[in-house]
Short mmCIF file of C-alpha atoms and ligand atoms in Angstrom, two decimals:
data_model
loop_
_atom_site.label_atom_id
_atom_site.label_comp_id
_atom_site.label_asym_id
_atom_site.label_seq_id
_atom_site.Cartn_x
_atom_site.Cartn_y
_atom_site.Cartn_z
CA UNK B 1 -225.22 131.72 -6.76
CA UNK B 2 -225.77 130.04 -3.42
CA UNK B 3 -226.45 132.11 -0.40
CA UNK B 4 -224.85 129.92 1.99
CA UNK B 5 -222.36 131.38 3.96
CA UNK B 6 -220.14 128.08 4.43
CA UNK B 7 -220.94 126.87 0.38
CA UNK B 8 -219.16 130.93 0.07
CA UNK B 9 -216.56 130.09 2.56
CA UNK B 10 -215.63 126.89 -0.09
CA UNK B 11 -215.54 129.21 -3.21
CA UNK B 12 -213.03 131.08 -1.74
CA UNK B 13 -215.59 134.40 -1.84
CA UNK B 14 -215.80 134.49 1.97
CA UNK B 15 -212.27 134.43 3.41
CA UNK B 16 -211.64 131.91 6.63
CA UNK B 17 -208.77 130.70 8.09
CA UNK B 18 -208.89 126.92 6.18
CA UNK B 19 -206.93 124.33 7.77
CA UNK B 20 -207.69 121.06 5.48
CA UNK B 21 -208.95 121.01 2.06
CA UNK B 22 -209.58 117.72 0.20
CA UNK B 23 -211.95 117.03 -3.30
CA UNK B 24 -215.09 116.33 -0.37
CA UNK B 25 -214.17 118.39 2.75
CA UNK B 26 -212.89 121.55 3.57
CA UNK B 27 -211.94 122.44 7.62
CA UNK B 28 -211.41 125.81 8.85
CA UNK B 29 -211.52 127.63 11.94
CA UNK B 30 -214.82 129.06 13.49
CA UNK B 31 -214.86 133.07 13.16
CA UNK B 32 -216.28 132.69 16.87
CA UNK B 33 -214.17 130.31 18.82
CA UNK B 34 -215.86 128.46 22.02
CA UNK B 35 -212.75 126.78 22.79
CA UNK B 36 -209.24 127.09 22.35
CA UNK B 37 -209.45 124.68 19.19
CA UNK B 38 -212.39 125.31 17.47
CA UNK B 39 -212.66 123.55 13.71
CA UNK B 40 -215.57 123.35 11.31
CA UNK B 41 -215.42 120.46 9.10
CA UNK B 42 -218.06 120.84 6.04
CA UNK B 43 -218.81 118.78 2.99
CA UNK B 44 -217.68 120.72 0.12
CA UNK B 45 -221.31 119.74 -1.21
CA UNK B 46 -223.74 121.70 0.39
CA UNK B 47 -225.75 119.60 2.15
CA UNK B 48 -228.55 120.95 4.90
CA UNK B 49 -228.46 119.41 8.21
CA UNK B 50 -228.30 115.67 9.22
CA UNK B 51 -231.63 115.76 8.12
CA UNK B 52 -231.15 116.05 4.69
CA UNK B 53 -228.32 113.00 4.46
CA UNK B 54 -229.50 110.11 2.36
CA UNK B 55 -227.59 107.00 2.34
CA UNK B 56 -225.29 107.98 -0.38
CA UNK B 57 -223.79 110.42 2.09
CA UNK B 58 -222.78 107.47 4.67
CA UNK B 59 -218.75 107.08 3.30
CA UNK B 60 -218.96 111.38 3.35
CA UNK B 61 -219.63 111.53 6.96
CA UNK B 62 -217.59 108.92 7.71
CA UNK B 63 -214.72 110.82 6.52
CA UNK B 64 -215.34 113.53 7.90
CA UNK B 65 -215.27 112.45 11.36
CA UNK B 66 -212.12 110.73 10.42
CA UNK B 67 -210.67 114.01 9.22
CA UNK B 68 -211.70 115.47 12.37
CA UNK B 69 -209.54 113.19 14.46
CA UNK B 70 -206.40 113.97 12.04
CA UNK B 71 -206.57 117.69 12.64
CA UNK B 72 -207.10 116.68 16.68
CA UNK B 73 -204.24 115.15 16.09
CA UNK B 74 -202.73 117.87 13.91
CA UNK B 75 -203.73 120.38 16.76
CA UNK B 76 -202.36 118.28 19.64
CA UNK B 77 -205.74 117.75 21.45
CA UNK B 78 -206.31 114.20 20.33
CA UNK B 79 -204.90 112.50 23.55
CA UNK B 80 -206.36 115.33 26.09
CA UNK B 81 -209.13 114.78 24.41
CA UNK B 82 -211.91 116.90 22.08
CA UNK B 83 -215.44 116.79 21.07
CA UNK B 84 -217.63 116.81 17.94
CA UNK B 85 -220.70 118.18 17.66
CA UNK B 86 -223.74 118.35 14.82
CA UNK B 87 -226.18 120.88 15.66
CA UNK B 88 -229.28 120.22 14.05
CA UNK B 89 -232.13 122.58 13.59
CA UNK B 90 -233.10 124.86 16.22
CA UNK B 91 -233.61 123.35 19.31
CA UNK B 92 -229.97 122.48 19.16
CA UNK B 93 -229.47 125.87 17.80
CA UNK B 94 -228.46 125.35 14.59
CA UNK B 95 -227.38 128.58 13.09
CA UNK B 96 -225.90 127.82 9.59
CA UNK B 97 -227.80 125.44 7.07
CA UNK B 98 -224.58 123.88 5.62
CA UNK B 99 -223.96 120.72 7.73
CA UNK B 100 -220.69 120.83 9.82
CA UNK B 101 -218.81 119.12 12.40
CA UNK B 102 -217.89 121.03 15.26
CA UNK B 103 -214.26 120.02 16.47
CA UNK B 104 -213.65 121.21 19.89
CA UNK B 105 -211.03 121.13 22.21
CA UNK B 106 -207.62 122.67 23.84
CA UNK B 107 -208.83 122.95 27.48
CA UNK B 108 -211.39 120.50 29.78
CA UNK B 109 -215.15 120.90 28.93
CA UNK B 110 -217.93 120.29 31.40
CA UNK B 111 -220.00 117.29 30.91
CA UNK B 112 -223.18 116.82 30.26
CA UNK B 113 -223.97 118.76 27.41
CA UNK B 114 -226.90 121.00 27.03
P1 LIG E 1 -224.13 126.13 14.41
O1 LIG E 1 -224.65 126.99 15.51
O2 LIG E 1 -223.90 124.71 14.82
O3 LIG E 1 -224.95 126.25 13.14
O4 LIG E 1 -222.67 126.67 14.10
C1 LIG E 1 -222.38 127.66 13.18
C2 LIG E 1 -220.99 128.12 13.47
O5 LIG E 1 -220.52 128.85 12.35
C3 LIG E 1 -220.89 129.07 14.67
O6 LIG E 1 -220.00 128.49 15.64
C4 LIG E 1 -220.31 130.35 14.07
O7 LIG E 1 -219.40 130.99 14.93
C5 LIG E 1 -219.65 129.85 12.80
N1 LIG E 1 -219.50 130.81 11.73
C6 LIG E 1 -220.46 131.61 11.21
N2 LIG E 1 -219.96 132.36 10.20
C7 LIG E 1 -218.65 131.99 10.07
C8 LIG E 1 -217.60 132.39 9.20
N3 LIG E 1 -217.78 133.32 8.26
N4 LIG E 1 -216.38 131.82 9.36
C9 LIG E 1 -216.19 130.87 10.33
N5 LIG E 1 -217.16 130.43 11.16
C10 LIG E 1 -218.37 131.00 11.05
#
């Protein structure tokens, strides 16, 4: 059985709050919010980092970004705006080797990032 906490999280044998659920994504809400909307959108395959996509992933990323502006929408962010982020590897401080889409938003961010 996979180790990976998020490929756990879409078994069902980690609980997590899930907000969306579809047959290639599954959205739920970060244990460790840095905002007060904080959504992880993963491919229900596991799939590395950004790294790792081939170009049989390009409609699979494309919907998830286009989930992530329904649930914006869903969490009444999408006109005061949000961001999305893809950490990858560690000098972006990638923690968890699942990809996912950070969806942030809820209250104004500073800008630049990093
Ligand atoms: P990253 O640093 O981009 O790899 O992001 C990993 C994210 O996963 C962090 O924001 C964590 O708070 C979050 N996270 C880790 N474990 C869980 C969990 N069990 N349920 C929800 N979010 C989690």
């Amino acid at each position: 059985m996979s180790e990976c906490i998020f490929c756990k999280i879409i078994t069902g044998d980690i609980p997590s709050t899930t907000v969306f659920r579809d047959e290639q994504v599954t959205a739920f809400r970060d244990i460790n919010p840095a905002a007060p909307t904080h959504i992880l959108l993963v491919p229900n395959r596991h799939i590395d980092s950004v790294n790792a996509l081939t170009g049989e992933d390009e409609q699979l990323v494309g919907h998830l970004v286009k989930v992530a502006g329904q649930l914006a929408a869903q969490e009444g962010i999408a006109e005061g705006g949000y961001r999305l982020i893809i950490n990858t590897n560690a000098d972006a401080g990638q923690t968890v080797f699942h990809i996912h889409l950070h969806l942030l938003g809820g209250s104004p961010m500073k800008h630049p990032m990093g």
